[in-house]
Tab-separated table of C-alpha atoms and ligand atoms in Angstrom:
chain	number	residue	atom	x	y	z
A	177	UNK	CA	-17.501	-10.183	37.240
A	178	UNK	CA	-15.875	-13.356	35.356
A	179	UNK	CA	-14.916	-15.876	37.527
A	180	UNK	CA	-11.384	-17.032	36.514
A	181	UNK	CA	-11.216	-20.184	38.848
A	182	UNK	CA	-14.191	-21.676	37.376
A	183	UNK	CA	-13.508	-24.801	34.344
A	184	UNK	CA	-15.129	-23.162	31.086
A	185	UNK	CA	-15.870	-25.654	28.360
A	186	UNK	CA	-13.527	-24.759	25.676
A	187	UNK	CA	-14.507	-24.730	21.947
A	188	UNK	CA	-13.046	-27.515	20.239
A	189	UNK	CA	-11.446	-25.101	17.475
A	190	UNK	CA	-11.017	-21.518	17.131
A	191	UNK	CA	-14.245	-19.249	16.957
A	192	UNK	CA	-13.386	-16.529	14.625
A	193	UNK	CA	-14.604	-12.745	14.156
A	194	UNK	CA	-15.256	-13.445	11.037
A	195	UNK	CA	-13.742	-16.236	8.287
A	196	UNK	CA	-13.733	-16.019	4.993
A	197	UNK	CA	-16.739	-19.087	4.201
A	198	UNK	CA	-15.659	-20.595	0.689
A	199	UNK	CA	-18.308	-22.788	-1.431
A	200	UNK	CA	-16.302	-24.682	-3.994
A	201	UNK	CA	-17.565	-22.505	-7.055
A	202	UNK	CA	-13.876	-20.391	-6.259
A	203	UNK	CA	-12.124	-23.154	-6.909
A	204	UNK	CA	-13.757	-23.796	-10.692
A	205	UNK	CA	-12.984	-20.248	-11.687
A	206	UNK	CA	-9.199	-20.070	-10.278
A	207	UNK	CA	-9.209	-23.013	-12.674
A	208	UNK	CA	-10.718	-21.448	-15.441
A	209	UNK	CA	-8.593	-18.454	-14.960
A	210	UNK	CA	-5.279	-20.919	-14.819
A	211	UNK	CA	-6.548	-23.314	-17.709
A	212	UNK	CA	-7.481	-20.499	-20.758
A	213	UNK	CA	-4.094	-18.913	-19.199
A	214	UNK	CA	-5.691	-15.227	-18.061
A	215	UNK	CA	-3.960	-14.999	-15.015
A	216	UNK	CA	-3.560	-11.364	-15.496
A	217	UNK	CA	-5.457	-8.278	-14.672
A	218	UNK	CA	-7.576	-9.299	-17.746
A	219	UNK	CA	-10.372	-11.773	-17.883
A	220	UNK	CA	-13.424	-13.382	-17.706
A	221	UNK	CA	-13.854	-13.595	-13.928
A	222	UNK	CA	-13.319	-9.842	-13.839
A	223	UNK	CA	-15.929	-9.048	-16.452
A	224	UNK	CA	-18.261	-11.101	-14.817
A	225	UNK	CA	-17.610	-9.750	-11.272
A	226	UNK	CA	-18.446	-6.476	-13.006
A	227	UNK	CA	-21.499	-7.218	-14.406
A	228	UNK	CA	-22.969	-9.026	-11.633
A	229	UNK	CA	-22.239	-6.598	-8.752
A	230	UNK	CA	-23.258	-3.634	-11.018
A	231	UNK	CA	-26.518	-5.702	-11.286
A	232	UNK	CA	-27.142	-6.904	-7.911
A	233	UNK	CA	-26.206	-3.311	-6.330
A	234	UNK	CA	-27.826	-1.398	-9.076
A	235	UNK	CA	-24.869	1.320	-10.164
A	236	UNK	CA	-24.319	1.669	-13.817
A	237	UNK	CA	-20.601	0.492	-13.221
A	238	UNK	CA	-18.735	-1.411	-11.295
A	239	UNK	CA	-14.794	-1.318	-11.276
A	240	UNK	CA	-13.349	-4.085	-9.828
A	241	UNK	CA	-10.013	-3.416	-8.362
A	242	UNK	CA	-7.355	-4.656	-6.249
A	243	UNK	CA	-9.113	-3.493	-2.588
A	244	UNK	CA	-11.365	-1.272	-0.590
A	245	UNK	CA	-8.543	0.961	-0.246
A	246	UNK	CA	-7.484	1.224	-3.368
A	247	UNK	CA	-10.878	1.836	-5.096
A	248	UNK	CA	-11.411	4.686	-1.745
A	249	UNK	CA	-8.835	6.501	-3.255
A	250	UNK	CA	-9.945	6.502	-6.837
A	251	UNK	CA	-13.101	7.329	-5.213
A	252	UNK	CA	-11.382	10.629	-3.873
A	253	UNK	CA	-9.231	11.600	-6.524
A	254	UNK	CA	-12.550	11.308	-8.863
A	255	UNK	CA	-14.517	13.462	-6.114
A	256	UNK	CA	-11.442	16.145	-6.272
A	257	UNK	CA	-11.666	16.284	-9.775
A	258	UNK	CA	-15.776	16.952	-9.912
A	259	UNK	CA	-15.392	19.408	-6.599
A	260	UNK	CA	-12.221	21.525	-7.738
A	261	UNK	CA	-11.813	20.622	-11.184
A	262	UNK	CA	-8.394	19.441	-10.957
A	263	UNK	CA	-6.942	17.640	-13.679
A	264	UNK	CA	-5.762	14.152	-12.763
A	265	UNK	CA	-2.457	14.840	-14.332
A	266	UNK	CA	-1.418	16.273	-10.549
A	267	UNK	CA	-0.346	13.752	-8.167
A	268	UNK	CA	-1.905	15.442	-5.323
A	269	UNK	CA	-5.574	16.717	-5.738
A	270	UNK	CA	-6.176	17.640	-2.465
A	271	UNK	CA	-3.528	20.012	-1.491
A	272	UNK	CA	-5.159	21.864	1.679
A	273	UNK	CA	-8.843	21.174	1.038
A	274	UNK	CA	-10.974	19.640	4.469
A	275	UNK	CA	-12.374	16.323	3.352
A	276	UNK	CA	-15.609	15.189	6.137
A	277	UNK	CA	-15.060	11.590	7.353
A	278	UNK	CA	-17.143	9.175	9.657
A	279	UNK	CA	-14.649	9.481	12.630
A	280	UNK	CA	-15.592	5.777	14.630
A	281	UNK	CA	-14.166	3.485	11.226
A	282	UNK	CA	-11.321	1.581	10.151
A	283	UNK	CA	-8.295	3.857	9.417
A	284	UNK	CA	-8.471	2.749	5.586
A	285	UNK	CA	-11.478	5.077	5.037
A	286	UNK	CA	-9.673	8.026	5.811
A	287	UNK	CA	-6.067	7.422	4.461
A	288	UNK	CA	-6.717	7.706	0.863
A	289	UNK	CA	-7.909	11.509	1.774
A	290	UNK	CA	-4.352	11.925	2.698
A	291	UNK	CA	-2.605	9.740	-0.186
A	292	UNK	CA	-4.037	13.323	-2.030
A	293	UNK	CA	-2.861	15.775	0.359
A	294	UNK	CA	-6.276	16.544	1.899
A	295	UNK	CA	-7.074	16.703	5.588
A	296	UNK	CA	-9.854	14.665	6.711
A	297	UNK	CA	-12.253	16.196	9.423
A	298	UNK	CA	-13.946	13.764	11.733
A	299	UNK	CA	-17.429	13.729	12.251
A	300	UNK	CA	-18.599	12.458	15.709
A	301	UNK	CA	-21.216	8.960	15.888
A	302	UNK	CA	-24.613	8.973	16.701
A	303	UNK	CA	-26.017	5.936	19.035
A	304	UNK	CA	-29.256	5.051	16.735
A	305	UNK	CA	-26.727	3.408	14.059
A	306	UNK	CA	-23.287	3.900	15.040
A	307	UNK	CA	-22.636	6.130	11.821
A	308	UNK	CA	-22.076	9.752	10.998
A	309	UNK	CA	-24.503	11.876	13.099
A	310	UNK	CA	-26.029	14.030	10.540
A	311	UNK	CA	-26.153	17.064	13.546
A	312	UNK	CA	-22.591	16.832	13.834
A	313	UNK	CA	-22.156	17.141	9.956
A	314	UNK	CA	-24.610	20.158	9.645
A	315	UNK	CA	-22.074	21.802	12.178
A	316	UNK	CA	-19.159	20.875	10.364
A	317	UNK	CA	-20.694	22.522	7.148
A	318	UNK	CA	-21.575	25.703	9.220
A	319	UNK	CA	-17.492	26.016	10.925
A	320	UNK	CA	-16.186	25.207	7.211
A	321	UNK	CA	-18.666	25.560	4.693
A	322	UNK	CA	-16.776	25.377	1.455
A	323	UNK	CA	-16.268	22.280	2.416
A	324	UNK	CA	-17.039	19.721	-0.753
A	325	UNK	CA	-16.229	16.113	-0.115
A	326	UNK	CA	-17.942	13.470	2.457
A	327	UNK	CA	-16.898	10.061	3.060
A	328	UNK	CA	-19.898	8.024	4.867
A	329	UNK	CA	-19.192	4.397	6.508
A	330	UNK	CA	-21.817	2.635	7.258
A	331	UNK	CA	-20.070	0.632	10.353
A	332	UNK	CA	-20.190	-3.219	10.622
A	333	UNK	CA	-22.939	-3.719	7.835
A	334	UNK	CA	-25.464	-1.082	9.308
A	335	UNK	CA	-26.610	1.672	7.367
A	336	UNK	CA	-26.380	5.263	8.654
A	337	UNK	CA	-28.742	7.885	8.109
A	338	UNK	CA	-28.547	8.473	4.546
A	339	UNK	CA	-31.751	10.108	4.007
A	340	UNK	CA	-30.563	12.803	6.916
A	341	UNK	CA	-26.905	13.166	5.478
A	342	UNK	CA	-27.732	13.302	1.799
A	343	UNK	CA	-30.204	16.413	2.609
A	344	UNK	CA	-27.400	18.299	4.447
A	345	UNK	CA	-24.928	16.657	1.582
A	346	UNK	CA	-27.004	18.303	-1.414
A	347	UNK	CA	-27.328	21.567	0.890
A	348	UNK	CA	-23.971	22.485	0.759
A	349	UNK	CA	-23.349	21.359	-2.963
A	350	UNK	CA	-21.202	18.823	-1.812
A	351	UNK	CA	-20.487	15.373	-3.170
A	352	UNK	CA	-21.143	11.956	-0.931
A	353	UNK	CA	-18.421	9.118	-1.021
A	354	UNK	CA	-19.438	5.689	0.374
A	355	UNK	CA	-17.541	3.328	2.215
A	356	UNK	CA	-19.611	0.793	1.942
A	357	UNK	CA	-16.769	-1.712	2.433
A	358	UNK	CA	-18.587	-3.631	5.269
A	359	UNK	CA	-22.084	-3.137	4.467
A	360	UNK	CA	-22.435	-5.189	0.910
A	361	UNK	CA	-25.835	-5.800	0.654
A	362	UNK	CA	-27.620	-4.014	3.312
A	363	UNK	CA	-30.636	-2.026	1.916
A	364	UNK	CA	-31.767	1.293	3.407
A	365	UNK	CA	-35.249	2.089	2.199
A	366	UNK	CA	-34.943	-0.806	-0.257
A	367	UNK	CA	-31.703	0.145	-2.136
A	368	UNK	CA	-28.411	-1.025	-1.630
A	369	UNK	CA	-25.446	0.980	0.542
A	370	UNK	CA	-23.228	2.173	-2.426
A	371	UNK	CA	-26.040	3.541	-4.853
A	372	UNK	CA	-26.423	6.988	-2.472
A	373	UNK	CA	-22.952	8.627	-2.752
A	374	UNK	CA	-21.429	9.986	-6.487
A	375	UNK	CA	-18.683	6.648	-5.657
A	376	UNK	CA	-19.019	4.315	-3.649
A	377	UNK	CA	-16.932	1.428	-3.010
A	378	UNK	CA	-16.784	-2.389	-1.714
A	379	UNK	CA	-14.065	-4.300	-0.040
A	380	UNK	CA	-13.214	-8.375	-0.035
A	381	UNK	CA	-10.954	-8.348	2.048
A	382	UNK	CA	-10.483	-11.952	3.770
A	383	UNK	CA	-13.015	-10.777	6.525
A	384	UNK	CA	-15.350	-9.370	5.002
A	385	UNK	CA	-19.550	-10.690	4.086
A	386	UNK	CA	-17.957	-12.533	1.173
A	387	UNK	CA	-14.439	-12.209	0.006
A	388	UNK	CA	-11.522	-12.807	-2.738
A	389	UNK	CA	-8.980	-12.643	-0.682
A	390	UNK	CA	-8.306	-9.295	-1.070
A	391	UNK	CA	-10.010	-7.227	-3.408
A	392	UNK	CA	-12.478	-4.210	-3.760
A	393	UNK	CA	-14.609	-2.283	-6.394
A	394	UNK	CA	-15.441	1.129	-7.052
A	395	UNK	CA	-19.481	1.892	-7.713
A	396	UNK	CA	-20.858	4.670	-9.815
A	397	UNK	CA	-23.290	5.649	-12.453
A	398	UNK	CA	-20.730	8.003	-14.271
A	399	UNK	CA	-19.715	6.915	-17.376
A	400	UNK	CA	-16.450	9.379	-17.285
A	401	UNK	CA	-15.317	8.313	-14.145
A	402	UNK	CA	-15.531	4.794	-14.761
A	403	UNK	CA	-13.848	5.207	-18.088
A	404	UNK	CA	-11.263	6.956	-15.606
A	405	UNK	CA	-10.867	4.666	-12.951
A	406	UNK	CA	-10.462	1.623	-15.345
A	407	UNK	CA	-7.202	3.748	-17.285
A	408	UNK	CA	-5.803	5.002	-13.337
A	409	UNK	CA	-6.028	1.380	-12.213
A	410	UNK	CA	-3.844	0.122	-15.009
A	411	UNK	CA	-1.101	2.711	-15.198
A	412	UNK	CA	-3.356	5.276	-16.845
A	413	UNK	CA	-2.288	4.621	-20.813
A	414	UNK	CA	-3.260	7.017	-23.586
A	415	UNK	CA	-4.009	5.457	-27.048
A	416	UNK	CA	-0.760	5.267	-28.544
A	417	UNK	CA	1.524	2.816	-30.130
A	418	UNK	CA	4.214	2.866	-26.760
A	419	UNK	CA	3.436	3.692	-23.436
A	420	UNK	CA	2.372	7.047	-23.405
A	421	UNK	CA	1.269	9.026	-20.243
A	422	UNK	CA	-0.565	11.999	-19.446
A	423	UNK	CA	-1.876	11.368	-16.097
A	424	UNK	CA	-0.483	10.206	-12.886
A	425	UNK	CA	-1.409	6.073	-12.716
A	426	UNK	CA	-1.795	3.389	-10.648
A	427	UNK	CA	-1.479	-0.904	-10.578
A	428	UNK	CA	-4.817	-1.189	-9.067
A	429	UNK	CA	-6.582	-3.990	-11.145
A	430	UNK	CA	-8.123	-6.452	-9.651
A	431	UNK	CA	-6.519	-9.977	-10.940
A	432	UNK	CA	-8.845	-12.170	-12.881
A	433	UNK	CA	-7.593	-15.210	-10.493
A	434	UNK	CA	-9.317	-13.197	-6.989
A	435	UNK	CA	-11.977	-12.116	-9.308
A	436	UNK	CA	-12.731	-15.665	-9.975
A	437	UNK	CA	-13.122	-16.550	-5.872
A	438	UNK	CA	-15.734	-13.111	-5.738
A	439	UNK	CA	-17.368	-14.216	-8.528
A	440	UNK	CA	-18.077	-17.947	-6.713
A	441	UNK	CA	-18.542	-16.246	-3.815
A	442	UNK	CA	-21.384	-13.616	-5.371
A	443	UNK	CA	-23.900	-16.255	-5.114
A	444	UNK	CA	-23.778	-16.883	-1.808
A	445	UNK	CA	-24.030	-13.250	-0.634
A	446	UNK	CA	-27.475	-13.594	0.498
A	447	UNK	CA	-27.180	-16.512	1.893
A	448	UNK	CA	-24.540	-15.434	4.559
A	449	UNK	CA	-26.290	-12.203	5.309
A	450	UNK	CA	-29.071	-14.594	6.387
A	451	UNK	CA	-26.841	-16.608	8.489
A	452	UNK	CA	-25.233	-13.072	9.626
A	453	UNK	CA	-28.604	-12.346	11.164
A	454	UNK	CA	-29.332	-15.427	12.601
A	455	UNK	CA	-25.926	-14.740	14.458
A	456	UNK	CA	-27.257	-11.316	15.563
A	457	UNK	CA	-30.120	-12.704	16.760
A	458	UNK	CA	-29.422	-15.268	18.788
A	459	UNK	CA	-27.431	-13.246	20.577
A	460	UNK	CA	-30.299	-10.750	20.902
A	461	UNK	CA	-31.843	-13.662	22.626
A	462	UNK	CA	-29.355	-14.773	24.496
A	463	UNK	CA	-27.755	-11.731	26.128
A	464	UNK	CA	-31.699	-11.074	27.334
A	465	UNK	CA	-32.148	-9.174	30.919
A	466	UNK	CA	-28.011	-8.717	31.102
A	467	UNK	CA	-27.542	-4.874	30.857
A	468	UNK	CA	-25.975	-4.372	27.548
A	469	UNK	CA	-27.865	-3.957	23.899
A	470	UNK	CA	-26.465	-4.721	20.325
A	471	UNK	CA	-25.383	-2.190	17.779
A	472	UNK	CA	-28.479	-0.321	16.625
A	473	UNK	CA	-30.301	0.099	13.206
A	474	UNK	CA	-33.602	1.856	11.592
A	475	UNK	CA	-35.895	-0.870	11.816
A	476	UNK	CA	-38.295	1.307	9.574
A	477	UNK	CA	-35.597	1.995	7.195
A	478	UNK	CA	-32.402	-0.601	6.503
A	479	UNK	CA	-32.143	-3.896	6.493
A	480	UNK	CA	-28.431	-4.486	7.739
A	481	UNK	CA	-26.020	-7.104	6.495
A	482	UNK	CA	-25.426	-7.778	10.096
A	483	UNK	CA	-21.145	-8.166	9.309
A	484	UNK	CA	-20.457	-7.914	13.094
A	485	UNK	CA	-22.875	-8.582	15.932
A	486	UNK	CA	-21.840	-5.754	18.324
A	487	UNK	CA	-22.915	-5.100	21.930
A	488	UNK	CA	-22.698	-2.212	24.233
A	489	UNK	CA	-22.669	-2.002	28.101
A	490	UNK	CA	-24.909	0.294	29.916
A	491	UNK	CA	-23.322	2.947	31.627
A	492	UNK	CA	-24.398	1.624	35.032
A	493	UNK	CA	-22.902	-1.921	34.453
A	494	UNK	CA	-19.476	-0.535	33.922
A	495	UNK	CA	-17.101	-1.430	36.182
A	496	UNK	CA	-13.742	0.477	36.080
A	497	UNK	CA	-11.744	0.144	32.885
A	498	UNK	CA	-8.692	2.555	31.618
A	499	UNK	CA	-6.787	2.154	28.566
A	500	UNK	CA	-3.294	3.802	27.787
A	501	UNK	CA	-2.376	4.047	24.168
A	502	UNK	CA	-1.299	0.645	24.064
A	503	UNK	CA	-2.220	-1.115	27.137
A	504	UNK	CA	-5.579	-1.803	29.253
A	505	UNK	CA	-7.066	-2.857	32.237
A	506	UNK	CA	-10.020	-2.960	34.448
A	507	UNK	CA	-10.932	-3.547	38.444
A	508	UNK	CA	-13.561	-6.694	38.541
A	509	UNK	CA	-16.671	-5.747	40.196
A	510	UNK	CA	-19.714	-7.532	41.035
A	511	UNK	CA	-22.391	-7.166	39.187
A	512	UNK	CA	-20.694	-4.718	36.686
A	513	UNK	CA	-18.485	-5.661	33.069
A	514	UNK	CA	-16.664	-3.687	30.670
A	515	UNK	CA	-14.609	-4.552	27.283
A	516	UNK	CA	-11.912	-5.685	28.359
A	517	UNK	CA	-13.075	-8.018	31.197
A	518	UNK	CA	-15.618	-9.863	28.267
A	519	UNK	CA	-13.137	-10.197	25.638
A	520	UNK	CA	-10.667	-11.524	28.314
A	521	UNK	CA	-13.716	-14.083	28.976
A	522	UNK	CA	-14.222	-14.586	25.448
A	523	UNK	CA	-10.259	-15.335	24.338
A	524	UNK	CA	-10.295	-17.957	27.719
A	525	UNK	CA	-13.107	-20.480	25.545
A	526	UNK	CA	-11.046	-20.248	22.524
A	527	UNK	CA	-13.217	-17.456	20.374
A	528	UNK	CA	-12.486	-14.499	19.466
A	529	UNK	CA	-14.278	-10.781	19.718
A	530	UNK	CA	-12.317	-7.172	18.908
A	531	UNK	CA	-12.896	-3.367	20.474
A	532	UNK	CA	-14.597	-1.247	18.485
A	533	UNK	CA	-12.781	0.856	15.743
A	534	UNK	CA	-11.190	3.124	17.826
A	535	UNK	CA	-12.092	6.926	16.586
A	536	UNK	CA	-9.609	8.320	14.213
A	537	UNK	CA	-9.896	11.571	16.375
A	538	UNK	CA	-8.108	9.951	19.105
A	539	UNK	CA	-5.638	8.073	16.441
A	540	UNK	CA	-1.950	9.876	17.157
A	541	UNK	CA	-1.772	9.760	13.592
A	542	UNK	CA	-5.090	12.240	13.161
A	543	UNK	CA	-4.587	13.730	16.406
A	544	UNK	CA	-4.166	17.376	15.197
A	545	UNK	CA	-7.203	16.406	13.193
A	546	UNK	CA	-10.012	19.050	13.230
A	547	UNK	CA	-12.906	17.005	15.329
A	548	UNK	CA	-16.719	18.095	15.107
A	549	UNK	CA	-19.358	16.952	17.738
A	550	UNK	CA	-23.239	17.385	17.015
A	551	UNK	CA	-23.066	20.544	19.284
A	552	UNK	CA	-19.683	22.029	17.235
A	553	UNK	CA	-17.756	21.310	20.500
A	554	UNK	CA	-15.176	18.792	19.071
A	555	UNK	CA	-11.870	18.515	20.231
A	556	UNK	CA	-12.975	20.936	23.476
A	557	UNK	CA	-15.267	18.314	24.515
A	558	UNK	CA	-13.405	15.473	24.199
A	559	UNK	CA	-10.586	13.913	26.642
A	560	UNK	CA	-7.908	12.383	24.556
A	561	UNK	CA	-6.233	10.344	27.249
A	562	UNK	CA	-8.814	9.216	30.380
A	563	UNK	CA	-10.313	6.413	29.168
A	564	UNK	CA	-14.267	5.896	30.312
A	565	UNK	CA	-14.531	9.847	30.755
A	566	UNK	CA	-15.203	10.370	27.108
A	567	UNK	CA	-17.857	12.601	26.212
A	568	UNK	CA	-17.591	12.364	22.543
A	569	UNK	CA	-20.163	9.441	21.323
A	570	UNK	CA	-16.974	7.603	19.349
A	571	UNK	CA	-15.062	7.612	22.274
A	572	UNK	CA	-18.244	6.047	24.525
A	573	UNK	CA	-19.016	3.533	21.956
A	574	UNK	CA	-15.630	2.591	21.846
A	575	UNK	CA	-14.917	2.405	25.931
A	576	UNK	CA	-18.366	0.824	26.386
A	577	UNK	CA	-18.490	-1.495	23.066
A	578	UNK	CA	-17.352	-4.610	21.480
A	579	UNK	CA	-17.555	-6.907	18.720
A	580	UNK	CA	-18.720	-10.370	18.860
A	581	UNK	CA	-17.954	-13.563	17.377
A	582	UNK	CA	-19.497	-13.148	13.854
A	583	UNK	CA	-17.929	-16.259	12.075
A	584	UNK	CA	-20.442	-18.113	9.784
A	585	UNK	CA	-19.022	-21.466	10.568
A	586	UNK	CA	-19.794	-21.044	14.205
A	587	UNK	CA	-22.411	-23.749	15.431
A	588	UNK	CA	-24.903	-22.620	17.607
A	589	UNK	CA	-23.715	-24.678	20.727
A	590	UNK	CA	-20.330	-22.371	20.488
A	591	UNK	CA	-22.305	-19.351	20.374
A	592	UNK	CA	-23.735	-20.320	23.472
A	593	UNK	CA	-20.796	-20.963	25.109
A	594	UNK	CA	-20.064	-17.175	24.255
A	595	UNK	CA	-23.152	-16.270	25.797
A	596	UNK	CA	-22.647	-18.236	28.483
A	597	UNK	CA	-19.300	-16.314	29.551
A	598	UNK	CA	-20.575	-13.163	28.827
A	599	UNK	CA	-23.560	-13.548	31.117
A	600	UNK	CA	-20.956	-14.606	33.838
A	601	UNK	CA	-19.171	-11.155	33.464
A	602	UNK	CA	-21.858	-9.434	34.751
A	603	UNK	CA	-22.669	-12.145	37.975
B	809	LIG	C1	-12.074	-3.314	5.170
B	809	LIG	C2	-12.407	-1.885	5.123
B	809	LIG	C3	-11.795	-1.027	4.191
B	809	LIG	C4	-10.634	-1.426	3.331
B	809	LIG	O1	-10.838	-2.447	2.472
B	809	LIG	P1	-9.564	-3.309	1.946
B	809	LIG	O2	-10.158	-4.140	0.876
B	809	LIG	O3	-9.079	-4.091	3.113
B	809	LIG	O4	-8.551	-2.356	1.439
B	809	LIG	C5	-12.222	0.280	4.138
B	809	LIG	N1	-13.162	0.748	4.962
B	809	LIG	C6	-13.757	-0.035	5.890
B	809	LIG	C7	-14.799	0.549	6.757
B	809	LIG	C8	-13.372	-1.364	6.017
B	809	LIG	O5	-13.922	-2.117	6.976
């Protein structure tokens, strides 16, 4: 229980989730871009992005384009294409094909599966990484099995169970899409998220391990496709002397001005990933003997990028929490914490921590949404409305879980003070 009429030492300045963390290299290419006059979707800064990511990743090509979203649904449309054959001249691929999603993500993973008219069908979480339970999936595949598209997050940097998924992936004939918008540069048995899936993509958005601003790519060792996705990003032109069009296109180009701030940021992607972990760590350390852990990973297998230090209540430490569709609250009880009562704590010393991604199942949006737990229950199991009786895993991650300050500029005396008022939740 957090004790409200006790002084907290504020931090100074806002603690943030997680800032973009600029270098000064940026700055030189915006110039370079703005001095040889290429402040277009054309440029040096762009081929470079290209090459280096495709390099440091290790897919044949890299597309860089104008975000995570954006690059998701060329990701889809290109998936359609190889699944169903559909030409790309149609504006919706999907037209009443299932597409399998992670179901615990950010809403932008699953949108572009309707942008083509397909209807996504969420996957429930399993509690070693937070990801796509590959039990879940196999059940999925046996209710719908001509199902032939899979998009895979792999949640706040950590990567799921690839090895597990791509078995049940290449099973079924189907083809793997990876969202590996928050993981950029985790490793999972020594290769990089975005190499396992047919595409793949990346996001740099302002929040993200390193960032343009905005921006994204699309990752994949097919030649055709990325000859396809470069001609759909700008408008989809033919060879011809005027503008002449046989597919359906798109202004998704990444502009050489963001692509200069990714390419200054490229170098120092390892070097935040290190500070990332040093984040996680400490509060490993710090939030010792309280009864909560941090999100999960496969020791063995990945090596996270450790975006978002997560933790999770026990069960037992709960105290009484409900949340509405738009409103929460919880009864303070010694001894016992939830969500709500830490991030209240948190927001008081001037830092800042977010719920979990709430499930798309539960989303009104997706709400009709087919839902698939690892014993084929789904939507039977779960209680849409009664917060902290959820017996889908999303739904008890997300009641029971909560994101941390993450911010690379943080100093280590502020993370403290987070620690501190976290450990007096649960006095
Ligand atoms: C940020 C994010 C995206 C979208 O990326 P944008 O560049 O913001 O469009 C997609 N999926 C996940 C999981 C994300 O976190």
């Amino acid at each position: 229980m957090f004790n409200t009429d006790k002084i907290y030492e504020k931090n100074d300045k806002h603690v943030w989730l997680s800032s973009p963390t600029m270098h000064g290299d940026e700055l030189e290419y915006i110039k370079e871009a703005y001095m040889s006059n290429w402040m277009s979707t054309v440029g040096k800064n762009i081929d470079e992005v290209e090459k280096h990511i495709s390099e440091y990743i290790g897919t044949k090509y890299a597309i860089a384009l104008a975000s995570g979203t954006a690059s998701l649904h060329l990701a889809i449309k290109m998936a359609a294409i190889k699944a169903y054959g559909m030409p790309g001249s149609g504006i919706v691929s999907l037209k009443g094909k299932k597409v399998f999603c992670s179901d615990m993500t950010f809403s932008a993973t699953v949108n572009p599966v309707l942008y083509e008219g397909g209807e996504p069908v969420f996957i429930d979480t399993e509690y070693d990484t937070w990801n796509m339970d590959p039990k879940a999936l196999e059940k999925a595949f046996e209710i719908y099995p001509d199902v032939k598209i899979v998009v895979l997050v792999h949640l706040y940097g950590t990567p799921a169970k690839i090895d597990e998924i791509n078995t049940i992936v290449k099973k079924y004939n189907a083809i793997l899409i990876e969202d590996a918008a928050e993981s950029m540069g985790a490793t999972y048995r020594g290769s990089q998220t975005g190499t396992f899936g047919d595409y793949n993509i990346l996001s740099f958005n302002g929040n993200k391990i390193i960032t343009g601003s905005s921006g994204g790519c699309l990752l994949t060792d097919d030649e055709e496709a990325a000859k396809k996705a470069r001609k759909w990003s700008t408008q989809s032109r033919e060879a011809a002397p005027w503008y002449q069009h046989e597919e359906i296109g798109y202004n998704y180009r990444m502009s050489n001005v963001i692509a200069g701030v990714v390419r200054g940021q490229l170098p120092y992607l390892n070097e935040h990933i290190a500070k990332k972990r040093k984040i996680y760590e400490r509060y490993q350390e710090g939030l010792k003997g309280l009864p909560v852990s941090m999100n999960p990973f496969d020791k063995e297998k990945s090596n996270p990028n450790f975006w978002l230090s997560c933790l999770i209540v026990d069960k037992a430490a709960m105290c009484k929490q409900v949340r509405s569709e738009s409103d929460n609250c919880y009864i303070k009880e010694k001894g016992k914490s939830c969500p709500t009562e830490i991030l209240e704590a948190i927001s008081l010393i001037n830092a800042e921590g977010r719920p979990i991604w709430k499930p798309m199942h539960n989303q009104p949006i997706y709400r009709m949404n087919p839902f698939i737990t690892s014993d084929g229950n789904g939507r039977a199991k779960t209680n849409a409305y009664i917060s902290g009786e959820a017996t889908d895993v999303g739904m008890d991650i997300f009641d029971r879980g909560l994101c941390l300050p993450s911010d690379n500029k943080m100093t280590a005396e502020e993370q403290d003070r987070v620690i501190k008022v976290i450990r007096d939740c649960f006095e």
